[in-house]
Structures are given as C-alpha cells and as structure tokens.
DNA sequence: TAGATTGTTAATCGATTAACAATC
DNA sequence: TAGATTGTTAATCGATTAACAATC
C-alpha cells in the first residue's frame, strides 16, 4: 500500500519530543519553547518549529507552547493515546529482549502474547505468555490484534508472514532482514539494525580518512 | 563532529544490497542488473543505479554488474572488510540479545567483551565475556577498541558515556533513548526503536482514517 | 541489428533553512 | 517599549526521478 505519509523525518522525531516533554512534566515545568528542544536535540530551532506545526496545537507568541498541550498533541498525532494490541512472533534473543521492554505500553503497544516455533508447552517470558505457533490462529481470532512484531529467524520469516496475513493481520513490525512479500494492504515497517551500523561505519571511516588527510 | 556524509539514505540501503548479493553468490550467479535489486527491494531502478554509483565499481553496459565486484565495492565503501573491535556496555535484555547475534562479525563488528554495572564475577553470555564495569578501563587500554555498543538503562547512559569518552572511545552505537552529551570528536549513532514504531503507528492511523473516509 | 543495461545530465520533489511579520 | 517567541512565506539544498545517449 502506498500511503502518502509526507514528513517521515518529522514523524520519527516525535518520540524524542515526547520523551523530553514527559521529563519536563515530571519537573512541573508547564511552558516550553522550540529553542529548548533544538538545544536538547542538537537540531535547528526552525526544524523543531516545523515539526510542531504538524500537530494540532497552538503556541502563544512570545511565550511558547504548553507542555501538556504538546504531549496530548503528539500522542494524538501518533495514535499513542489508544493502545493497539500486538503479538510477538519468535521468542529468541531479540524477541525475549523486546518482551522485557516495559516502555511499549506507553507507546501505545500492548504485547498480549508471544509465539514461537520451538516452544512446546506454554511458558512465560517477562510475564507474557509464550505459546507454540500452532495456537496462533485461535488466539488472534479471539482478540483484536493490530500489530505483529516479527523477530523470527530470517529463514522462516516469509512463512510466518504468510501466516500473519492469512490471519488478517495488516501491520507488521519486521525485525528480520528479509524483505517480506505481502499483499498491498498490509503495512510492513522494517527495522534494520544493519542500516544504523552502516551509517556509523561510514562515519568512522570518513573520520579516519579525514584525520590522515589533515596532516 | 560535523562530518559531511551526503547520501545517508543510500548508505543505509547498502547492507540490503549486500544481503541480496551474498544470496546470489551462494547460488553461483555472477552477473546482476540494477532492475533486479529494484524489484527485490521495492524501489525504483534509477534509485539503485544512483546508489551503486557511489561505489568504486563499474558495470558493463547492456550486461550489468559482477556480483563479486559489488560485494567488494560495498564492503570497501562501508569499511566492513577490516573488522573493528567493539565492546558492549550493559548486558541486560537487549545487550544480551545483541551479544547473541552472530551476524555482526560479517558486518565488520567484533564484540570482544561486555561490561555491566551489576555483574559481580566474570561470566559469559553467548560465548562473550561479561565483566564488571570496573574492569573497563584496563581492558580498553590493552585492546584497540573502535566502537562501544551502549545498551545500559537510560538512567546511567550519560555516566557510562562519560567513562567511554574518558577511555578514549570515539564511536558509540547508542541504543538508549538518551541524547548523549559528548565532545565534538566523538561519533554517536542513535538507534531509536521508538522512531520505527512512530512511523508504523502513523501509517496504521492513516490507513484507518482512509478506510473510513472511503465510504 | 535489436534489446538490455550502464552512464550521465537535467528536472522534480520534499525537507531543511532563512527571513521577517505578528503578537504576547 | 523591548525581548522573546510563534506564525508564515520564500529560498535553498539534497534526494529521487526522468530522459536519453552510449555501448555491450
């Protein structure tokens, strides 16, 4: 599906604003200006301004924005005010790590169950039930699941994705490095660790080369 | 440090090309065209063309590129042909998961040791030694460490980053959601899971709204 | 020769940045 | 009134896309 998103970089910055805002709230600070964010985040003030313009929030000229308004504005914008039920597929290293991450609920993601090909009898990891994948269809039918977090080994990723699609799941957060082949109405968000490492690698390489060309 | 990178999106796509290429190599396919990548990756052929133009590799008009040349070209471009030694800080859920990921070495990253605040006596996770962080300075001094993978809890992230800087480490792959405050010559690559989830959340929200406006 | 594909230059699009007016 | 900051429009920059020539 080709949804016209626009502003992807702005969207990706929103959680960082939210983190800063929640911190301010904790410290009972009620008003904040774009230049504060800019300084904290190491970006330009005008960039922050443009990002916040996407929200349905008005600031007060000469004063700034209300922290409370921005928090609501961003949660609204991201849809993090009403929680989505999610399942996790593949309770290996990475999957287990994600099950142990408590921050998801605050981010509108409620992992209700996990499934694995290898798990025989039901068990729990970090308080979340892990079942054999054969139970998947039943559970999904009973609950309203919006998102599947895919952390299975690459070799079975497509097969599991097919099952997800078959069960009517239309949002997949894909942590495998396989490019999934899914129908057009299924959303896939690829999370690729290697991209970040590639970026860092090139930066290091450039710094190194720069160092030696400076002599 | 403000290194002029240019082409960040292209750099981030390189690992995916590499994955496809290694697959082709395994299948003994020697030549490949840009349109093959485009189809596999769901992007435009001309986009692939431009990406490969960054490499020091020439194709043959009417035929395509040699798989072997592209693999070498990308590894060279990313600096993944000579391995960097790395340490990991914070052997919690995510840290342990990363220690268990075998793919890093192929990506030029060799995690030689891990450190944790809570670990008392030396132990091993996935075959990698985990020590108390008090041993950090000694170990780093003895080995040539280029990169620190930071997976500690947010509360101690800045403190640990200070230690890293103090020990002369100039490349940090930051998995915490804290914006680290480091000297200008230290490279920080932020890996922010929440950004991906934000993107997916907005897409899902838009799909939902679209669905109901279509009636 | 016809087809496929690289190589290269130009056009378009979108994100960032700049400039300045409006207003608390 | 002066200072700070939002609001808004225009300029710039970089990435993607288009077009076509060159060549195997």
GROMACS .gro file of C-alpha atoms (C1' of nucleotides) in nm:
model
  478
    1UNK     CA    1   0.000   0.000   0.000
    2UNK     CA    2   0.133   0.338  -0.091
    3UNK     CA    3   0.010   0.568   0.180
    4UNK     CA    4   0.126   0.924   0.126
    5UNK     CA    5   0.299   0.991   0.455
    6UNK     CA    6   0.495   1.306   0.396
    7UNK     CA    7   0.721   1.428   0.674
    8UNK     CA    8   0.870   1.093   0.767
    9UNK     CA    9   1.171   1.256   0.936
   10UNK     CA   10   0.936   1.470   1.145
   11UNK     CA   11   0.730   1.168   1.246
   12UNK     CA   12   1.043   0.983   1.350
   13UNK     CA   13   1.148   1.271   1.573
   14UNK     CA   14   0.816   1.281   1.761
   15UNK     CA   15   0.905   1.019   2.023
   16UNK     CA   16   1.210   1.222   2.120
   17UNK     CA   17   0.999   1.532   2.174
   18UNK     CA   18   0.764   1.320   2.381
   19UNK     CA   19   1.048   1.195   2.597
   20UNK     CA   20   1.169   1.548   2.666
   21UNK     CA   21   0.815   1.665   2.737
   22UNK     CA   22   0.746   1.389   2.986
   23UNK     CA   23   1.064   1.484   3.163
   24UNK     CA   24   0.955   1.847   3.182
   25UNK     CA   25   0.616   1.743   3.311
   26UNK     CA   26   0.782   1.542   3.587
   27UNK     CA   27   0.973   1.854   3.685
   28UNK     CA   28   0.648   2.057   3.689
   29UNK     CA   29   0.753   2.280   3.403
   30UNK     CA   30   0.444   2.398   3.217
   31UNK     CA   31   0.570   2.606   2.925
   32UNK     CA   32   0.844   2.540   2.675
   33UNK     CA   33   0.984   2.697   2.360
   34UNK     CA   34   1.107   2.542   2.036
   35UNK     CA   35   1.462   2.660   2.103
   36UNK     CA   36   1.472   2.447   2.418
   37UNK     CA   37   1.404   2.134   2.213
   38UNK     CA   38   1.652   2.244   1.949
   39UNK     CA   39   1.929   2.276   2.203
   40UNK     CA   40   1.846   1.943   2.371
   41UNK     CA   41   1.824   1.754   2.044
   42UNK     CA   42   2.106   1.919   1.857
   43UNK     CA   43   1.889   2.037   1.569
   44UNK     CA   44   1.784   2.383   1.449
   45UNK     CA   45   1.505   2.577   1.615
   46UNK     CA   46   1.319   2.622   1.287
   47UNK     CA   47   1.328   2.248   1.234
   48UNK     CA   48   1.153   2.198   1.568
   49UNK     CA   49   0.905   2.469   1.476
   50UNK     CA   50   0.814   2.291   1.153
   51UNK     CA   51   0.776   1.958   1.332
   52UNK     CA   52   0.541   2.100   1.594
   53UNK     CA   53   0.341   2.270   1.319
   54UNK     CA   54   0.226   1.923   1.218
   55UNK     CA   55   0.045   1.889   1.548
   56UNK     CA   56  -0.295   2.027   1.617
   57UNK     CA   57  -0.152   2.255   1.885
   58UNK     CA   58  -0.113   2.632   1.901
   59UNK     CA   59   0.156   2.805   2.097
   60UNK     CA   60   0.149   3.152   2.243
   61UNK     CA   61   0.357   3.411   2.065
   62UNK     CA   62   0.641   3.532   2.281
   63UNK     CA   63   0.581   3.263   2.541
   64UNK     CA   64   0.597   2.915   2.390
   65UNK     CA   65   0.385   2.601   2.400
   66UNK     CA   66   0.215   2.436   2.694
   67UNK     CA   67   0.391   2.109   2.781
   68UNK     CA   68   0.054   1.947   2.842
   69UNK     CA   69  -0.078   2.050   2.501
   70UNK     CA   70   0.226   1.918   2.320
   71UNK     CA   71   0.211   1.583   2.498
   72UNK     CA   72  -0.152   1.540   2.402
   73UNK     CA   73  -0.082   1.671   2.054
   74UNK     CA   74   0.196   1.424   1.986
   75UNK     CA   75   0.012   1.127   2.138
   76UNK     CA   76  -0.282   1.218   1.922
   77UNK     CA   77  -0.071   1.256   1.614
   78UNK     CA   78   0.093   0.917   1.664
   79UNK     CA   79  -0.223   0.747   1.781
   80UNK     CA   80  -0.049   0.651   2.106
   81UNK     CA   81  -0.346   0.755   2.320
   82UNK     CA   82  -0.541   0.443   2.235
   83UNK     CA   83  -0.343   0.126   2.277
   84UNK     CA   84  -0.305  -0.130   2.000
   85UNK     CA   85  -0.292  -0.497   2.088
   86UNK     CA   86   0.010  -0.671   1.945
   87UNK     CA   87   0.157  -1.017   1.929
   88UNK     CA   88   0.522  -1.113   1.901
   89UNK     CA   89   0.646  -1.392   1.680
   90UNK     CA   90   0.977  -1.555   1.761
   91UNK     CA   91   1.082  -1.559   2.126
   92UNK     CA   92   1.456  -1.590   2.066
   93UNK     CA   93   1.718  -1.347   2.187
   94UNK     CA   94   1.581  -1.033   2.034
   95UNK     CA   95   1.218  -1.131   2.082
   96UNK     CA   96   1.271  -1.200   2.452
   97UNK     CA   97   1.451  -0.869   2.487
   98UNK     CA   98   1.155  -0.686   2.335
   99UNK     CA   99   0.913  -0.872   2.563
  100UNK     CA  100   1.116  -0.740   2.854
  101UNK     CA  101   1.094  -0.381   2.739
  102UNK     CA  102   0.833  -0.211   2.952
  103UNK     CA  103   0.817   0.109   2.754
  104UNK     CA  104   0.593  -0.023   2.477
  105UNK     CA  105   0.265   0.024   2.659
  106UNK     CA  106   0.341   0.392   2.700
  107UNK     CA  107   0.399   0.394   2.327
  108UNK     CA  108   0.057   0.255   2.252
  109UNK     CA  109   0.172  -0.102   2.201
  110UNK     CA  110   0.039  -0.377   2.422
  111UNK     CA  111   0.200  -0.714   2.355
  112UNK     CA  112  -0.063  -0.961   2.466
  113UNK     CA  113   0.106  -1.286   2.371
  114UNK     CA  114   0.412  -1.431   2.204
  115UNK     CA  115   0.453  -1.731   1.977
  116UNK     CA  116   0.744  -1.947   1.883
  117UNK     CA  117   0.803  -2.242   1.659
  118UNK     CA  118   1.019  -2.424   1.913
  119UNK     CA  119   0.824  -2.371   2.235
  120UNK     CA  120   0.636  -2.690   2.318
  121UNK     CA  121   0.441  -2.616   2.633
  122UNK     CA  122   0.317  -2.274   2.727
  123UNK     CA  123   0.562  -2.065   2.929
  124UNK     CA  124   0.615  -1.705   3.029
  125UNK     CA  125   0.887  -1.455   2.948
  126UNK     CA  126   0.881  -1.130   3.140
  127UNK     CA  127   0.523  -1.200   3.235
  128UNK     CA  128   0.400  -1.252   2.879
  129UNK     CA  129   0.267  -1.591   2.771
  130UNK     CA  130   0.470  -1.767   2.505
  131UNK     CA  131   0.293  -2.042   2.312
  132UNK     CA  132   0.365  -2.270   2.025
  133UNK     CA  133   0.278  -2.105   1.698
  134UNK     CA  134   0.011  -2.367   1.631
  135UNK     CA  135  -0.213  -2.175   1.875
  136UNK     CA  136  -0.170  -1.855   1.683
  137UNK     CA  137  -0.480  -1.852   1.466
  138UNK     CA  138  -0.713  -1.924   1.757
  139UNK     CA  139  -0.574  -1.651   1.979
  140UNK     CA  140  -0.571  -1.391   1.705
  141UNK     CA  141  -0.932  -1.469   1.621
  142UNK     CA  142  -1.035  -1.411   1.982
  143UNK     CA  143  -0.854  -1.082   2.029
  144UNK     CA  144  -0.836  -0.770   1.826
  145UNK     CA  145  -0.474  -0.769   1.715
  146UNK     CA  146  -0.342  -0.477   1.513
  147UNK     CA  147   0.029  -0.534   1.502
  148UNK     CA  148   0.263  -0.832   1.481
  149UNK     CA  149   0.621  -0.789   1.597
  150UNK     CA  150   0.829  -1.022   1.384
  151UNK     CA  151   1.151  -1.146   1.545
  152UNK     CA  152   1.177  -1.496   1.400
  153UNK     CA  153   1.494  -1.620   1.225
  154UNK     CA  154   1.524  -1.497   0.867
  155UNK     CA  155   1.480  -1.847   0.723
  156UNK     CA  156   1.119  -1.870   0.840
  157UNK     CA  157   1.028  -1.501   0.818
  158UNK     CA  158   0.832  -1.523   0.492
  159UNK     CA  159   0.648  -1.836   0.601
  160UNK     CA  160   0.543  -1.674   0.928
  161UNK     CA  161   0.448  -1.353   0.745
  162UNK     CA  162   0.221  -1.559   0.521
  163UNK     CA  163   0.052  -1.698   0.832
  164UNK     CA  164   0.010  -1.347   0.973
  165UNK     CA  165  -0.152  -1.226   0.653
  166UNK     CA  166  -0.369  -1.535   0.645
  167UNK     CA  167  -0.493  -1.449   0.995
  168UNK     CA  168  -0.585  -1.099   0.888
  169UNK     CA  169  -0.302  -0.903   1.045
  170UNK     CA  170  -0.229  -0.586   0.850
  171UNK     CA  171   0.059  -0.427   1.043
  172UNK     CA  172   0.396  -0.598   1.075
  173UNK     CA  173   0.694  -0.454   1.261
  174UNK     CA  174   0.967  -0.650   1.087
  175UNK     CA  175   1.295  -0.705   1.272
  176UNK     CA  176   1.425  -0.969   1.031
  177UNK     CA  177   1.647  -0.869   0.744
  178UNK     CA  178   1.414  -1.035   0.495
  179UNK     CA  179   1.210  -0.817   0.263
  180UNK     CA  180   0.864  -0.956   0.317
  181UNK     CA  181   0.637  -1.028   0.025
  182UNK     CA  182   0.286  -0.933   0.140
  183UNK     CA  183  -0.039  -0.811  -0.019
  184UNK     CA  184  -0.068  -0.440  -0.087
  185UNK     CA  185  -0.294  -0.365   0.205
  186UNK     CA  186  -0.051  -0.499   0.465
  187UNK     CA  187   0.179  -0.243   0.625
  188UNK     CA  188   0.536  -0.352   0.692
  189UNK     CA  189   0.774  -0.143   0.897
  190UNK     CA  190   1.129  -0.266   0.851
  191UNK     CA  191   1.360  -0.220   1.146
  192UNK     CA  192   1.705  -0.274   1.018
  193UNK     CA  193   1.992  -0.269   1.264
  194UNK     CA  194   2.244  -0.307   0.984
  195UNK     CA  195   2.148   0.033   0.842
  196UNK     CA  196   2.249   0.205   1.162
  197UNK     CA  197   2.575   0.014   1.175
  198UNK     CA  198   2.643   0.102   0.811
  199UNK     CA  199   2.594   0.470   0.887
  200UNK     CA  200   2.827   0.454   1.186
  201UNK     CA  201   3.085   0.255   0.987
  202UNK     CA  202   3.098   0.513   0.709
  203UNK     CA  203   3.124   0.798   0.958
  204UNK     CA  204   3.415   0.627   1.134
  205UNK     CA  205   3.584   0.554   0.804
  206UNK     CA  206   3.545   0.917   0.697
  207UNK     CA  207   3.676   1.046   1.027
  208UNK     CA  208   3.977   0.822   0.990
  209UNK     CA  209   4.046   0.933   0.633
  210UNK     CA  210   3.996   1.295   0.730
  211UNK     CA  211   4.245   1.259   1.013
  212UNK     CA  212   4.514   1.137   0.778
  213UNK     CA  213   4.444   1.390   0.505
  214UNK     CA  214   4.473   1.674   0.753
  215UNK     CA  215   4.844   1.625   0.804
  216UNK     CA  216   3.170   1.646   1.482
  217UNK     CA  217   3.000   1.754   1.167
  218UNK     CA  218   3.122   1.513   0.903
  219UNK     CA  219   2.966   1.583   0.567
  220UNK     CA  220   2.815   1.248   0.489
  221UNK     CA  221   2.587   1.312   0.199
  222UNK     CA  222   2.375   1.024   0.073
  223UNK     CA  223   2.269   0.892   0.413
  224UNK     CA  224   1.970   0.707   0.262
  225UNK     CA  225   2.200   0.538   0.012
  226UNK     CA  226   2.442   0.436   0.285
  227UNK     CA  227   2.158   0.287   0.488
  228UNK     CA  228   2.047   0.079   0.191
  229UNK     CA  229   2.392  -0.075   0.136
  230UNK     CA  230   2.351  -0.365   0.381
  231UNK     CA  231   2.038  -0.475   0.198
  232UNK     CA  232   2.222  -0.483  -0.134
  233UNK     CA  233   2.494  -0.682   0.038
  234UNK     CA  234   2.242  -0.935   0.169
  235UNK     CA  235   2.094  -0.986  -0.176
  236UNK     CA  236   2.440  -1.013  -0.331
  237UNK     CA  237   2.558  -1.276  -0.085
  238UNK     CA  238   2.250  -1.474  -0.166
  239UNK     CA  239   2.324  -1.455  -0.538
  240UNK     CA  240   2.682  -1.558  -0.476
  241UNK     CA  241   2.562  -1.862  -0.285
  242UNK     CA  242   2.350  -1.953  -0.587
  243UNK     CA  243   2.655  -1.910  -0.816
  244UNK     CA  244   2.503  -1.620  -1.004
  245UNK     CA  245   2.781  -1.395  -1.132
  246UNK     CA  246   2.611  -1.102  -1.301
  247UNK     CA  247   2.323  -0.885  -1.191
  248UNK     CA  248   2.141  -0.574  -1.308
  249UNK     CA  249   2.006  -0.278  -1.115
  250UNK     CA  250   1.648  -0.368  -1.205
  251UNK     CA  251   1.686  -0.698  -1.021
  252UNK     CA  252   1.766  -0.514  -0.698
  253UNK     CA  253   1.486  -0.266  -0.763
  254UNK     CA  254   1.231  -0.542  -0.793
  255UNK     CA  255   1.361  -0.728  -0.485
  256UNK     CA  256   1.370  -0.416  -0.270
  257UNK     CA  257   1.058  -0.243  -0.392
  258UNK     CA  258   1.238   0.072  -0.505
  259UNK     CA  259   1.299   0.229  -0.846
  260UNK     CA  260   1.571   0.105  -1.077
  261UNK     CA  261   1.721   0.452  -1.110
  262UNK     CA  262   1.745   0.474  -0.733
  263UNK     CA  263   1.952   0.155  -0.728
  264UNK     CA  264   2.164   0.292  -1.012
  265UNK     CA  265   2.243   0.606  -0.815
  266UNK     CA  266   2.328   0.407  -0.503
  267UNK     CA  267   2.570   0.180  -0.688
  268UNK     CA  268   2.727   0.485  -0.850
  269UNK     CA  269   2.867   0.570  -0.506
  270UNK     CA  270   3.078   0.257  -0.517
  271UNK     CA  271   3.409   0.232  -0.691
  272UNK     CA  272   3.269  -0.030  -0.928
  273UNK     CA  273   3.196  -0.020  -1.298
  274UNK     CA  274   2.929  -0.225  -1.466
  275UNK     CA  275   2.915  -0.342  -1.824
  276UNK     CA  276   2.668  -0.164  -2.045
  277UNK     CA  277   2.395  -0.397  -2.160
  278UNK     CA  278   2.502  -0.670  -1.920
  279UNK     CA  279   2.507  -0.550  -1.560
  280UNK     CA  280   2.748  -0.565  -1.269
  281UNK     CA  281   2.958  -0.852  -1.145
  282UNK     CA  282   2.822  -0.981  -0.814
  283UNK     CA  283   3.177  -1.022  -0.687
  284UNK     CA  284   3.268  -0.663  -0.772
  285UNK     CA  285   2.963  -0.523  -0.598
  286UNK     CA  286   3.025  -0.725  -0.282
  287UNK     CA  287   3.380  -0.598  -0.263
  288UNK     CA  288   3.270  -0.249  -0.356
  289UNK     CA  289   3.011  -0.229  -0.080
  290UNK     CA  290   3.236  -0.386   0.184
  291UNK     CA  291   3.501  -0.136   0.088
  292UNK     CA  292   3.259   0.153   0.094
  293UNK     CA  293   3.133   0.060   0.442
  294UNK     CA  294   3.473  -0.039   0.572
  295UNK     CA  295   3.338  -0.384   0.654
  296UNK     CA  296   3.639  -0.560   0.506
  297UNK     CA  297   3.856  -0.481   0.806
  298UNK     CA  298   3.693  -0.568   1.136
  299UNK     CA  299   3.658  -0.314   1.418
  300UNK     CA  300   3.688  -0.433   1.774
  301UNK     CA  301   3.393  -0.334   1.986
  302UNK     CA  302   3.278  -0.359   2.345
  303UNK     CA  303   2.923  -0.373   2.474
  304UNK     CA  304   2.809  -0.187   2.782
  305UNK     CA  305   2.502  -0.313   2.965
  306UNK     CA  306   2.430  -0.685   2.948
  307UNK     CA  307   2.058  -0.662   3.016
  308UNK     CA  308   1.784  -0.791   2.787
  309UNK     CA  309   1.877  -0.601   2.475
  310UNK     CA  310   2.252  -0.620   2.538
  311UNK     CA  311   2.238  -0.999   2.578
  312UNK     CA  312   2.031  -1.025   2.263
  313UNK     CA  313   2.292  -0.833   2.069
  314UNK     CA  314   2.570  -1.049   2.212
  315UNK     CA  315   2.381  -1.347   2.073
  316UNK     CA  316   2.362  -1.203   1.725
  317UNK     CA  317   2.620  -1.377   1.514
  318UNK     CA  318   2.586  -1.154   1.214
  319UNK     CA  319   2.796  -0.868   1.347
  320UNK     CA  320   3.132  -1.013   1.257
  321UNK     CA  321   3.027  -1.035   0.895
  322UNK     CA  322   2.937  -0.668   0.929
  323UNK     CA  323   3.281  -0.570   1.045
  324UNK     CA  324   3.197  -0.559   1.414
  325UNK     CA  325   3.376  -0.788   1.654
  326UNK     CA  326   3.243  -0.761   2.010
  327UNK     CA  327   3.539  -0.867   2.221
  328UNK     CA  328   3.393  -0.814   2.567
  329UNK     CA  329   3.088  -0.688   2.754
  330UNK     CA  330   3.058  -0.490   3.075
  331UNK     CA  331   2.781  -0.442   3.323
  332UNK     CA  332   2.732  -0.247   3.642
  333UNK     CA  333   2.558  -0.534   3.818
  334UNK     CA  334   2.773  -0.831   3.719
  335UNK     CA  335   2.997  -0.920   4.014
  336UNK     CA  336   3.212  -1.209   3.895
  337UNK     CA  337   3.312  -1.264   3.536
  338UNK     CA  338   3.066  -1.471   3.335
  339UNK     CA  339   2.987  -1.547   2.973
  340UNK     CA  340   2.686  -1.472   2.754
  341UNK     CA  341   2.677  -1.638   2.413
  342UNK     CA  342   3.047  -1.703   2.446
  343UNK     CA  343   3.143  -1.344   2.517
  344UNK     CA  344   3.299  -1.249   2.849
  345UNK     CA  345   3.091  -1.019   3.066
  346UNK     CA  346   3.275  -0.831   3.340
  347UNK     CA  347   3.201  -0.571   3.597
  348UNK     CA  348   3.241  -0.226   3.455
  349UNK     CA  349   3.525  -0.154   3.696
  350UNK     CA  350   3.750  -0.359   3.467
  351UNK     CA  351   3.660  -0.149   3.166
  352UNK     CA  352   3.947   0.096   3.156
  353UNK     CA  353   4.211  -0.176   3.181
  354UNK     CA  354   4.066  -0.388   2.903
  355UNK     CA  355   4.015  -0.096   2.669
  356UNK     CA  356   4.373   0.016   2.723
  357UNK     CA  357   4.502  -0.326   2.627
  358UNK     CA  358   4.295  -0.367   2.311
  359UNK     CA  359   4.230  -0.143   2.020
  360UNK     CA  360   3.861  -0.068   2.060
  361UNK     CA  361   3.686   0.143   1.799
  362UNK     CA  362   3.321   0.115   1.890
  363UNK     CA  363   3.117   0.088   2.209
  364UNK     CA  364   2.769  -0.056   2.187
  365UNK     CA  365   2.565   0.117   2.456
  366UNK     CA  366   2.272  -0.082   2.593
  367UNK     CA  367   2.266   0.033   2.954
  368UNK     CA  368   1.949   0.166   3.121
  369UNK     CA  369   1.875   0.528   3.034
  370UNK     CA  370   1.940   0.647   3.389
  371UNK     CA  371   2.311   0.564   3.371
  372UNK     CA  372   2.364   0.622   2.998
  373UNK     CA  373   2.530   0.962   3.031
  374UNK     CA  374   2.753   0.847   3.316
  375UNK     CA  375   2.870   0.545   3.117
  376UNK     CA  376   2.918   0.760   2.806
  377UNK     CA  377   3.143   0.989   3.010
  378UNK     CA  378   3.351   0.686   3.107
  379UNK     CA  379   3.372   0.577   2.743
  380UNK     CA  380   3.492   0.919   2.636
  381UNK     CA  381   3.736   0.923   2.923
  382UNK     CA  382   3.882   0.595   2.798
  383UNK     CA  383   3.930   0.737   2.451
  384UNK     CA  384   3.644   0.570   2.268
  385UNK     CA  385   3.526   0.781   1.977
  386UNK     CA  386   3.243   0.575   1.827
  387UNK     CA  387   2.926   0.498   2.024
  388UNK     CA  388   2.633   0.297   1.891
  389UNK     CA  389   2.367   0.427   2.124
  390UNK     CA  390   2.062   0.208   2.192
  391UNK     CA  391   1.937   0.415   2.486
  392UNK     CA  392   1.684   0.687   2.429
  393UNK     CA  393   1.908   0.942   2.597
  394UNK     CA  394   2.069   1.209   2.382
  395UNK     CA  395   2.430   1.176   2.485
  396UNK     CA  396   2.637   1.483   2.563
  397UNK     CA  397   2.985   1.409   2.427
  398UNK     CA  398   3.281   1.607   2.291
  399UNK     CA  399   3.269   1.708   1.926
  400UNK     CA  400   3.513   1.444   1.806
  401UNK     CA  401   3.306   1.153   1.938
  402UNK     CA  402   3.068   0.991   1.691
  403UNK     CA  403   2.730   0.883   1.825
  404UNK     CA  404   2.493   0.673   1.619
  405UNK     CA  405   2.148   0.675   1.777
  406UNK     CA  406   1.940   0.364   1.726
  407UNK     CA  407   1.591   0.455   1.821
  408UNK     CA  408   1.328   0.183   1.821
  409UNK     CA  409   1.058   0.434   1.905
  410UNK     CA  410   1.109   0.612   1.572
  411UNK     CA  411   1.019   0.298   1.382
  412UNK     CA  412   0.715   0.239   1.597
  413UNK     CA  413   0.608   0.601   1.549
  414UNK     CA  414   0.628   0.559   1.173
  415UNK     CA  415   0.425   0.239   1.183
  416UNK     CA  416   0.171   0.397   1.419
  417UNK     CA  417   0.109   0.691   1.189
  418UNK     CA  418   0.079   0.464   0.887
  419UNK     CA  419  -0.177   0.249   1.066
  420UNK     CA  420  -0.369   0.554   1.181
  421UNK     CA  421  -0.373   0.691   0.827
  422UNK     CA  422  -0.488   0.361   0.682
  423UNK     CA  423  -0.767   0.352   0.935
  424UNK     CA  424  -0.879   0.706   0.861
  425UNK     CA  425  -0.857   0.641   0.490
  426UNK     CA  426  -1.072   0.335   0.522
  427UNK     CA  427  -1.348   0.534   0.686
  428UNK     CA  428  -1.327   0.829   0.452
  429UNK     CA  429  -1.358   0.598   0.152
  430UNK     CA  430  -1.717   0.506   0.228
  431DT     C1'  431   2.054  -0.511  -3.580
  432DA     C1'  432   1.761  -0.523  -3.168
  433DG     C1'  433   1.746  -0.548  -2.682
  434DA     C1'  434   1.923  -0.468  -2.248
  435DT     C1'  435   2.152  -0.207  -1.941
  436DT     C1'  436   2.501   0.123  -1.780
  437DG     C1'  437   2.646   0.607  -1.772
  438DT     C1'  438   2.528   1.088  -1.738
  439DT     C1'  439   2.281   1.515  -1.730
  440DA     C1'  440   1.858   1.757  -1.624
  441DA     C1'  441   1.402   1.805  -1.382
  442DT     C1'  442   1.125   1.742  -0.991
  443DC     C1'  443   1.006   1.689  -0.531
  444DG     C1'  444   1.036   1.722  -0.046
  445DA     C1'  445   1.291   1.857   0.371
  446DT     C1'  446   1.562   2.195   0.579
  447DT     C1'  447   1.682   2.652   0.644
  448DA     C1'  448   1.625   3.159   0.618
  449DA     C1'  449   1.377   3.580   0.673
  450DC     C1'  450   1.057   3.851   0.867
  451DA     C1'  451   0.594   3.980   1.025
  452DA     C1'  452   0.275   3.930   1.415
  453DT     C1'  453   0.188   3.933   1.894
  454DC     C1'  454   0.231   3.819   2.381
  455DT     C1'  455   0.864   4.963   2.485
  456DA     C1'  456   1.193   4.581   2.435
  457DG     C1'  457   1.255   4.099   2.418
  458DA     C1'  458   1.107   3.657   2.316
  459DT     C1'  459   0.883   3.351   2.051
  460DT     C1'  460   0.520   3.183   1.741
  461DG     C1'  461   0.332   3.200   1.270
  462DT     C1'  462   0.404   3.216   0.782
  463DT     C1'  463   0.608   3.264   0.335
  464DA     C1'  464   1.013   3.221   0.048
  465DA     C1'  465   1.481   3.028  -0.060
  466DT     C1'  466   1.799   2.663  -0.055
  467DC     C1'  467   1.964   2.214  -0.053
  468DG     C1'  468   1.975   1.733  -0.128
  469DA     C1'  469   1.745   1.305  -0.276
  470DT     C1'  470   1.463   1.100  -0.603
  471DT     C1'  471   1.304   1.060  -1.050
  472DA     C1'  472   1.309   1.129  -1.559
  473DA     C1'  473   1.519   1.130  -2.004
  474DC     C1'  474   1.827   0.991  -2.317
  475DA     C1'  475   2.286   0.888  -2.500
  476DA     C1'  476   2.641   0.527  -2.514
  477DT     C1'  477   2.769   0.058  -2.565
  478DC     C1'  478   2.786  -0.436  -2.492
   0.00000   0.00000   0.00000
